[in-house]
Short mmCIF file of C-alpha atoms in Angstrom, two decimals:
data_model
loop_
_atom_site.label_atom_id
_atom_site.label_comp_id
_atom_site.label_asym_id
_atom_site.label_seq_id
_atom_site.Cartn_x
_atom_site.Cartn_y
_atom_site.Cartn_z
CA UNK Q 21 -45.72 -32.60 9.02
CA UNK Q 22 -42.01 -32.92 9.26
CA UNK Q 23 -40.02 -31.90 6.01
CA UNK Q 24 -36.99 -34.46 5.35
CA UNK Q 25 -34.29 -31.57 5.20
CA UNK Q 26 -32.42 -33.48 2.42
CA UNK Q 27 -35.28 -32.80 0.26
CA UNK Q 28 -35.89 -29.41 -1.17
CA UNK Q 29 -39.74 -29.25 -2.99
CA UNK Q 30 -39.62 -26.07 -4.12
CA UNK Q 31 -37.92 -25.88 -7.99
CA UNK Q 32 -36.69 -22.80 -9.61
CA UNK Q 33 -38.76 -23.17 -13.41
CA UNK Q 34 -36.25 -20.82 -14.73
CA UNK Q 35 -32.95 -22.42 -13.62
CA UNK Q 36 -34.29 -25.57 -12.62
CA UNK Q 37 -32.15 -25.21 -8.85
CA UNK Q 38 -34.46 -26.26 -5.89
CA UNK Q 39 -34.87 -24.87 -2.31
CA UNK Q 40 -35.97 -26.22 1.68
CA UNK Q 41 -38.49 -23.19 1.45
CA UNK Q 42 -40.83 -21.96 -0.69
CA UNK Q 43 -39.45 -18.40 0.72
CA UNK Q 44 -36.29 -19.20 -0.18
CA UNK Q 45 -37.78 -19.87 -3.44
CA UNK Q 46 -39.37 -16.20 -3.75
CA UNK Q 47 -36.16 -14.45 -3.04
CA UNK Q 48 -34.42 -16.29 -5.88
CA UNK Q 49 -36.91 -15.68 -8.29
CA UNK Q 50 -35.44 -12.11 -7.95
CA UNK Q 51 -32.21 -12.57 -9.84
CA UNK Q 52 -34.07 -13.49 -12.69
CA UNK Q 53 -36.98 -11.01 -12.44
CA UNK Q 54 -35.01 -8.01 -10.86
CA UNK Q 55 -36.98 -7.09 -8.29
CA UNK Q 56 -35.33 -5.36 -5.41
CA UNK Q 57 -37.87 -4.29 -2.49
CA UNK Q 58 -35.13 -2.89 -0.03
CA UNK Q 59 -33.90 0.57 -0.43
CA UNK Q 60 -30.91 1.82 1.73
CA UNK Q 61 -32.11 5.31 3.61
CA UNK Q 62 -28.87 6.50 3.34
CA UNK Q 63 -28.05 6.27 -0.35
CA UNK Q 64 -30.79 5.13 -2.18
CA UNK Q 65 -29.48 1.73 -3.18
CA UNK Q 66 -32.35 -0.72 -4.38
CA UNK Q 67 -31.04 -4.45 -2.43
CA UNK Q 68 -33.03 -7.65 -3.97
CA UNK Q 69 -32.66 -8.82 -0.01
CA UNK Q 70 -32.85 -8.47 3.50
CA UNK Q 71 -29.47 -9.73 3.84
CA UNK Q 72 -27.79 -7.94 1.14
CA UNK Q 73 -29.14 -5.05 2.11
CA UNK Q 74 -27.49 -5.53 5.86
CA UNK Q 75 -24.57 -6.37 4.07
CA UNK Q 76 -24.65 -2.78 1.86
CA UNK Q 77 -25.26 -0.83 5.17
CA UNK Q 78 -21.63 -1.91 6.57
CA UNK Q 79 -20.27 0.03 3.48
CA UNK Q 80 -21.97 3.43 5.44
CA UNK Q 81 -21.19 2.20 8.67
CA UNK Q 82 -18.12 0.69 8.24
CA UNK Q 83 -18.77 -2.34 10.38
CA UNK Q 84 -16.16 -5.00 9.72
CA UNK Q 85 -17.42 -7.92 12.07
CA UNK Q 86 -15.39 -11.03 10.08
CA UNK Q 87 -11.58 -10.79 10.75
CA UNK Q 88 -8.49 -12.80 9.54
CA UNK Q 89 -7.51 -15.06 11.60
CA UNK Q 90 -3.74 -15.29 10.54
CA UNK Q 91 -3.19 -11.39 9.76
CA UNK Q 92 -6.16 -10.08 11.72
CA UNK Q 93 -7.81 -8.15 8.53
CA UNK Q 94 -10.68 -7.00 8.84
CA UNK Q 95 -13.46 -7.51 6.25
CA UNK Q 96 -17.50 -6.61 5.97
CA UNK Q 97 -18.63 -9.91 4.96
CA UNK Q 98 -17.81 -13.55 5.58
CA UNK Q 99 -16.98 -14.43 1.84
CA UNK Q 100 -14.72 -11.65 2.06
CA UNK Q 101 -12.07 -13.30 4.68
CA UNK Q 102 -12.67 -16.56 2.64
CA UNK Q 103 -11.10 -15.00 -0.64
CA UNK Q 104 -8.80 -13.02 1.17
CA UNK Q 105 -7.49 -16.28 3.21
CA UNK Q 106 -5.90 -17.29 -0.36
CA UNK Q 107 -3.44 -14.73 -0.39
CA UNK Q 108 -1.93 -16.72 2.84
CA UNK Q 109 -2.82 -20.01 1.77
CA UNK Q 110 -2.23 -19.51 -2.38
CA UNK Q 111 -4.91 -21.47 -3.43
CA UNK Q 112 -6.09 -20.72 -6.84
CA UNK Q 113 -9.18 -22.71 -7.29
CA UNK Q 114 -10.35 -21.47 -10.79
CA UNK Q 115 -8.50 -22.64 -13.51
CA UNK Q 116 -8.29 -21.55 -17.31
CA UNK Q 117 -8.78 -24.57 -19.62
CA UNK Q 118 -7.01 -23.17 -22.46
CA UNK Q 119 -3.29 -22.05 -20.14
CA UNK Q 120 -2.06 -23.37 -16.94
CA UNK Q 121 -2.98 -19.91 -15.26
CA UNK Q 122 -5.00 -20.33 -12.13
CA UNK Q 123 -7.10 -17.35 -9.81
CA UNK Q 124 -8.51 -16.83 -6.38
CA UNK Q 125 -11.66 -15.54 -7.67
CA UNK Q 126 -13.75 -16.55 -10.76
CA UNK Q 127 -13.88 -12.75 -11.94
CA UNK Q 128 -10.31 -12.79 -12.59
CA UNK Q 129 -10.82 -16.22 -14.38
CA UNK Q 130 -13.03 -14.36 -16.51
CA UNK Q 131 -11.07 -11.45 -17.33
CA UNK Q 132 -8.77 -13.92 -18.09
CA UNK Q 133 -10.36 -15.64 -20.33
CA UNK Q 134 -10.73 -12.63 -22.80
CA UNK Q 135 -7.15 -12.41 -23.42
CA UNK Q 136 -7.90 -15.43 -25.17
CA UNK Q 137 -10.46 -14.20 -27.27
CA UNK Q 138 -9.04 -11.19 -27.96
CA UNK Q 139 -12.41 -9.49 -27.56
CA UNK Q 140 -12.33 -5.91 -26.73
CA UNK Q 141 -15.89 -4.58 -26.76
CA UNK Q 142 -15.48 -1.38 -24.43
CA UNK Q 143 -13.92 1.79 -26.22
CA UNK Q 144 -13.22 5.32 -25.07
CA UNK Q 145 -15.19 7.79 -26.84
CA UNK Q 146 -12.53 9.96 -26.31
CA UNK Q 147 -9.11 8.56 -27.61
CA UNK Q 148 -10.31 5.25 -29.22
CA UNK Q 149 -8.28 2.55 -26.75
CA UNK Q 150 -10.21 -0.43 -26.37
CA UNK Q 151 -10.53 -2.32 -23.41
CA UNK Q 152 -11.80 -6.19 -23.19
CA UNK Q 153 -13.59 -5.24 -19.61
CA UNK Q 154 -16.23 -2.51 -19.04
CA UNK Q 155 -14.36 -1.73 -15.43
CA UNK Q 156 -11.29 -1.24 -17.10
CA UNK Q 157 -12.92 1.60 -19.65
CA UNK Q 158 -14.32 2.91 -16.56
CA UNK Q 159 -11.08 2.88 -14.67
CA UNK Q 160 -8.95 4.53 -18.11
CA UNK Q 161 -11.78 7.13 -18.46
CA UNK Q 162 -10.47 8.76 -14.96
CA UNK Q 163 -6.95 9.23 -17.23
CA UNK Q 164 -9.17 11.59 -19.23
CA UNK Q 165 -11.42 13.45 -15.99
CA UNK Q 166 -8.56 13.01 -13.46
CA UNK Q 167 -11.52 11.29 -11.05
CA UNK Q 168 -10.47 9.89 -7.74
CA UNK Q 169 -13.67 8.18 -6.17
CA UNK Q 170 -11.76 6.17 -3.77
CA UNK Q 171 -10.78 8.17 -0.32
CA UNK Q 172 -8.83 6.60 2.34
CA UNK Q 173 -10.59 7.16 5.79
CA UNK Q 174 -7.65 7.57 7.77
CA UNK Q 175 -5.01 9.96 5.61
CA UNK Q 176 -7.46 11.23 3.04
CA UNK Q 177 -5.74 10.11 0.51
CA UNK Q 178 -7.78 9.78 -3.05
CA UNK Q 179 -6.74 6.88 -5.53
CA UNK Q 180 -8.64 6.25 -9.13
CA UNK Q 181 -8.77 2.67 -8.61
CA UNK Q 182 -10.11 0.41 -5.66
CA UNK Q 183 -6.91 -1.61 -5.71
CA UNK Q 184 -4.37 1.55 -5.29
CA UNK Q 185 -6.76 2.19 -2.14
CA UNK Q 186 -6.60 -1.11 -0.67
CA UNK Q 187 -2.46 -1.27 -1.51
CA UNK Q 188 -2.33 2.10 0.66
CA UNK Q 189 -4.61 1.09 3.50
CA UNK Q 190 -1.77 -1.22 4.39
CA UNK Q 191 0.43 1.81 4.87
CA UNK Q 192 -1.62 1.63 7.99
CA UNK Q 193 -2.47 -1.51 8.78
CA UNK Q 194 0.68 -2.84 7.98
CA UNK Q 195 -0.56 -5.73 6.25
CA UNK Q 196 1.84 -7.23 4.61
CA UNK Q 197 -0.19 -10.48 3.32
CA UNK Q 198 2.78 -11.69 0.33
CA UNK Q 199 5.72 -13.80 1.89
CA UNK Q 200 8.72 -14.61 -0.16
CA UNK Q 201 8.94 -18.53 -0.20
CA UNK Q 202 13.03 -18.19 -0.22
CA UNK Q 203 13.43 -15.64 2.27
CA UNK Q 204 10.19 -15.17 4.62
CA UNK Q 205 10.42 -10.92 3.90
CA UNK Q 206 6.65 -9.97 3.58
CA UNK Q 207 5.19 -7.41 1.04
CA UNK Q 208 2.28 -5.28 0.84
CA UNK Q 209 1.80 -6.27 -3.08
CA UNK Q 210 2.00 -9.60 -5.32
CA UNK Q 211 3.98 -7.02 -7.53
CA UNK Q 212 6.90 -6.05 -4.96
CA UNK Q 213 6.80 -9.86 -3.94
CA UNK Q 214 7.22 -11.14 -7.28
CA UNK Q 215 9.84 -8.67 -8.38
CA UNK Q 216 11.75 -9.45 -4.54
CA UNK Q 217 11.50 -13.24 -5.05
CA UNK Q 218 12.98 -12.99 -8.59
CA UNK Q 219 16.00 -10.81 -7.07
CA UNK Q 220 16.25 -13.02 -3.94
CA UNK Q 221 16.41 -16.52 -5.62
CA UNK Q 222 19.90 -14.83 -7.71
CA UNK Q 223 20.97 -13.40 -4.90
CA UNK Q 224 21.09 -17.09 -2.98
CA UNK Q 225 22.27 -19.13 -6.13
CA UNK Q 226 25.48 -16.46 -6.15
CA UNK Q 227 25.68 -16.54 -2.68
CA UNK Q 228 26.16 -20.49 -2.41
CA UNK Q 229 28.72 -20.31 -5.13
CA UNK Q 230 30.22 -16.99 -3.92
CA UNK Q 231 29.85 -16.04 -7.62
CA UNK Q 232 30.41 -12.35 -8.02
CA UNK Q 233 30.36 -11.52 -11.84
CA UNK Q 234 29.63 -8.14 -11.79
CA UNK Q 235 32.71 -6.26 -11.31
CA UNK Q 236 33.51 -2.62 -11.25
CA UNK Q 237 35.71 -1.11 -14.21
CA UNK Q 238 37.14 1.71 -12.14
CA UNK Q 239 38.03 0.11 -8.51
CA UNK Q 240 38.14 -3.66 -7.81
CA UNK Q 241 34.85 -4.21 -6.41
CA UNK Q 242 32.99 -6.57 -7.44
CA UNK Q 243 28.89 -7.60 -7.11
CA UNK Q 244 26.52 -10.68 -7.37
CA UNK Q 245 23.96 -8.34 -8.89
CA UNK Q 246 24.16 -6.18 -11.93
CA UNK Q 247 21.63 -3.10 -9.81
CA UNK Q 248 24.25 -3.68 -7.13
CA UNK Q 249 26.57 -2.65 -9.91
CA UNK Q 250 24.42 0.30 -11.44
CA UNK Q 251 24.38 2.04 -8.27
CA UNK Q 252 27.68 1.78 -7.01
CA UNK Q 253 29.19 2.92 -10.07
CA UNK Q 254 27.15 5.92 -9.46
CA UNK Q 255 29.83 6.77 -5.96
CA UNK Q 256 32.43 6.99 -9.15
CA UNK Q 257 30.70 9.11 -11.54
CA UNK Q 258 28.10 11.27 -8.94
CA UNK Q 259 26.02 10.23 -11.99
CA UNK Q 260 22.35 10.30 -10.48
CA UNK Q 261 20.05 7.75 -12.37
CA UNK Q 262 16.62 8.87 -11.35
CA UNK Q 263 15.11 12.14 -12.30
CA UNK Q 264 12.03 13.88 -10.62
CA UNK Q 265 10.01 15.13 -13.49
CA UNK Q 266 8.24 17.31 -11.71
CA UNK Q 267 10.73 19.49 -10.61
CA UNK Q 268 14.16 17.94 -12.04
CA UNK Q 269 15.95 16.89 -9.00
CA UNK Q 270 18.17 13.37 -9.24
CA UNK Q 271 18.51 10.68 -7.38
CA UNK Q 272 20.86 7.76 -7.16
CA UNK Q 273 18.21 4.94 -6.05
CA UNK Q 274 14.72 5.22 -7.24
CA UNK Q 275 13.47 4.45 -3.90
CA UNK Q 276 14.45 7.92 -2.67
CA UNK Q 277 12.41 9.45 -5.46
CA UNK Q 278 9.32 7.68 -4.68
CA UNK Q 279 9.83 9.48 -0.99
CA UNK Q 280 10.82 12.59 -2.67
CA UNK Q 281 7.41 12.96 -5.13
CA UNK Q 282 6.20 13.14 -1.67
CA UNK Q 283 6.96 16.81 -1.55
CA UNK Q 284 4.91 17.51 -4.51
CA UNK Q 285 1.88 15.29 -3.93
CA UNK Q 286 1.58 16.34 -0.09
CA UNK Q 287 1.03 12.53 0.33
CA UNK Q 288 1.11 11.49 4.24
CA UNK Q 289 0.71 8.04 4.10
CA UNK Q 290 1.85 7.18 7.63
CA UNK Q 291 -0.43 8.08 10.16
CA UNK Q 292 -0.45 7.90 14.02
CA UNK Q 293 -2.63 5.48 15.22
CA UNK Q 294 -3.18 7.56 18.59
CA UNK Q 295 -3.94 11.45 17.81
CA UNK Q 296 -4.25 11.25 13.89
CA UNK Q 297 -1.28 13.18 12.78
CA UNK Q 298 0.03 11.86 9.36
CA UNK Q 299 3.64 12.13 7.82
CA UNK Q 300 5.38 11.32 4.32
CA UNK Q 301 8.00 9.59 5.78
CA UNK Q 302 7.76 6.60 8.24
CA UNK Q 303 10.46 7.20 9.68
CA UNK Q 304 9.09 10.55 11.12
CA UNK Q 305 6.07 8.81 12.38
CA UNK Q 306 8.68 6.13 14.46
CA UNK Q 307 10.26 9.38 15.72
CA UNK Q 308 6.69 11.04 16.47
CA UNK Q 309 5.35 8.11 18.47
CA UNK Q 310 8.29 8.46 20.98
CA UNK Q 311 5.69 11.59 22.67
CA UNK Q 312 3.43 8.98 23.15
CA UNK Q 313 5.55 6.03 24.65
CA UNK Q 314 7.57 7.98 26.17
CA UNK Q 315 10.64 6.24 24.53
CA UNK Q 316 14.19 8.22 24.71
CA UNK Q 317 16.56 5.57 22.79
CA UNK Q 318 19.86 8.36 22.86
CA UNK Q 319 21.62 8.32 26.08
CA UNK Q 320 24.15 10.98 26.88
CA UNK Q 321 27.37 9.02 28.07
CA UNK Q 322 28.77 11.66 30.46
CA UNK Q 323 25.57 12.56 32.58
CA UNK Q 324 22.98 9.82 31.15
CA UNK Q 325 20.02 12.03 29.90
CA UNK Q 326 18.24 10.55 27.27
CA UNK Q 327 16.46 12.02 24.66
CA UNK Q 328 14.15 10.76 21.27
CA UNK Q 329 15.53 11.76 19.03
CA UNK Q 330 19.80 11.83 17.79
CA UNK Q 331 19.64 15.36 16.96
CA UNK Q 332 18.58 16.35 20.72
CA UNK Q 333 21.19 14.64 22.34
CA UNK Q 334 24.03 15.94 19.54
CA UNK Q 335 22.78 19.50 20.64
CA UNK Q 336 22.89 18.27 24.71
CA UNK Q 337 26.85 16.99 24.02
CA UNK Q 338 27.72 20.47 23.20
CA UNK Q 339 27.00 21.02 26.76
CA UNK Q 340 30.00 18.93 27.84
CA UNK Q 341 32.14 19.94 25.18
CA UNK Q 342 31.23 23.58 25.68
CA UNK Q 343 31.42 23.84 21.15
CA UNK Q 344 29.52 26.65 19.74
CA UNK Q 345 29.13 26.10 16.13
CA UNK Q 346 26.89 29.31 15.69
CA UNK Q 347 28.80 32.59 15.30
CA UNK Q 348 27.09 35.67 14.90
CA UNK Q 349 29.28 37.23 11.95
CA UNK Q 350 28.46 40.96 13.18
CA UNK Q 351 29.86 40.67 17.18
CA UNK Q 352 31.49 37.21 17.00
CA UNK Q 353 28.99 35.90 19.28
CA UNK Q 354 28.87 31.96 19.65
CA UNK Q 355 25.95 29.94 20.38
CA UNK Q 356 24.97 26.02 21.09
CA UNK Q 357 21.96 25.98 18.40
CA UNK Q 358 21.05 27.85 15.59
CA UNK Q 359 17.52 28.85 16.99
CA UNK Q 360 19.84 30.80 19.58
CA UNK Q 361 21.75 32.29 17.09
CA UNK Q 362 17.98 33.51 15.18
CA UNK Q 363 17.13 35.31 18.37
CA UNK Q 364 20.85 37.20 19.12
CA UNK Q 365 20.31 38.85 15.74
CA UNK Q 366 17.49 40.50 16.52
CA UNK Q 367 19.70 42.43 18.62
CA UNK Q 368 21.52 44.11 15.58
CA UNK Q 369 20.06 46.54 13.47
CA UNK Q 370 19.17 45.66 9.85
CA UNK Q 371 21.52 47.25 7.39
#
């Protein structure tokens, strides 16, 4: 007997949906009874599927088989690149009925939602906040145990949250999946996007009128932006803005303290992609891939050697010029590098 495939026989008496196959049928029935007949060998996990259980396994294995096609992202599951294709293309199917505010995924809709309601039905046991979602109470509850389940593979790296993982995996991907729509820059986060755009679209509205209307009271400088302002008042004062709480320094930008907390946290969140080895800075990482290309960007004008790094070829130019910038202040000795100068003072006796 042939079955019409636009007909599907087999009804769901719970939910009333219907199905091809009466199989089909039986594995349904499972999200209302909550049976779950697969177990994963490696963890224990109960799976009400087949499927979703070879699905779970790529979390072990780490098998990625569905990939962006614009970025080249890599994801374990098919409905996986489908919400992350949003973040190119924007669309926000799910809207709110109550606000204009629109989502990429119905479990931010819902979230949403509750700021409507004002519901918060989650509280910590431990300082009373209240929270509207029961992942957020889990997520505030690491404030309190200083938990970080979420390990990056590649650095190490442990985050409290899944999204701080995901925001530093693209320290090595270099995904970069948020595009200004004024200026085409690319960010790793909505949040850096959002807060470029909003700096980008003044910066273009002064720039068409050549409107500069932040100027300087000491020198006659002036700026289209007041942060333009803030920090180059700063080369007046030697005021330093930004404070390092953990260990007082200052800084003029706040960007250098972000790099400078580095120092504290042992953070390396730029790793080489051929032998492993992981820095704070990426600029130290550009530098360190130069052993494996073989690049040598600093050419000596005089004799043409080339080196990787600036600091290798300032040392070679003393060469040429024949300056030795390292005395020795017991014989007068002079040397091209300071390592030199380390090793001539072994030679004199330690007072």
């Amino acid at each position: 007997m042939q079955i019409n495939i636009r007909e599907k026989p087999h009804t769901c008496e719970v939910c009333g949906l219907t199905f091809l196959r009466a199989s089909y049928l039986n594995i349904h029935m499972r999200t209302h009874t909550g049976v779950k007949p697969y177990f994963c060998e490696v963890c224990g996990a109960a799976l009400s599927g087949k499927s979703a259980l070879n699905m779970h396994m790529r979390t072990h294995t780490g098998d990625k088989p569905y990939s962006c096609g614009v970025c080249g992202s890599a994801f374990s599951t098919k409905s996986n690149v489908n919400v992350h294709m949003r973040t190119h293309t924007g669309e926000k199917p799910y809207a709110c009925d109550i606000c204009d505010a629109a989502f990429s995924q119905p479990c931010q809709l819902n979230n949403h939602m509750q700021t409507h309601t004002g519901e918060k039905p989650y509280r910590c046991e431990i300082c009373g906040s209240e929270f509207s979602r029961k992942e957020s109470l889990i997520q505030h509850m690491r404030t309190h145990t200083g938990e970080k389940p979420y390990v990056c593979d590649v650095c190490g790296a442990k985050f409290p949250r899944k999204k701080d993982l995901t925001i530093h995996k693209r320290t090595h991907t270099g995904e970069k999946p948020y595009a200004c729509t004024f200026c085409g820059l690319r960010f790793s986060t909505n949040y850096h996007e959002r807060k470029h755009k909003k700096v980008c679209s003044t910066y273009l509205e002064h720039m068409h009128t050549n409107e500069k209307p932040y100027a300087c009271e000491i020198c006659s400088s002036a700026f289209s932006q007041k942060h333009h302002l803030e920090i180059h008042t700063c080369t007046h004062t030697g005021e330093k803005l930004y404070s390092c709480e953990v260990c007082g320094t200052s800084f003029a930008r706040k960007g250098y303290i972000k790099v400078h907390m580095l120092t504290h946290t042992n953070e390396k969140p730029y790793a080489c992609e051929v032998c492993g080895t992981a820095f704070a800075k990426k600029y130290h990482l550009k530098v360190h891939m130069r052993t494996h290309t073989g690049e040598k960007p600093y050419s000596c004008e005089v004799c043409s050697s080339a080196f990787s790094q600036k600091h290798h070829l300032e040392v070679h130019i003393r060469i040429h010029t024949g300056e030795k910038p390292f005395v020795c202040e017991v014989c007068n000795s002079s040397f091209f590098q300071k390592h030199h100068l380390k090793l001539h003072m072994r030679k004199h006796p330690v007072i």
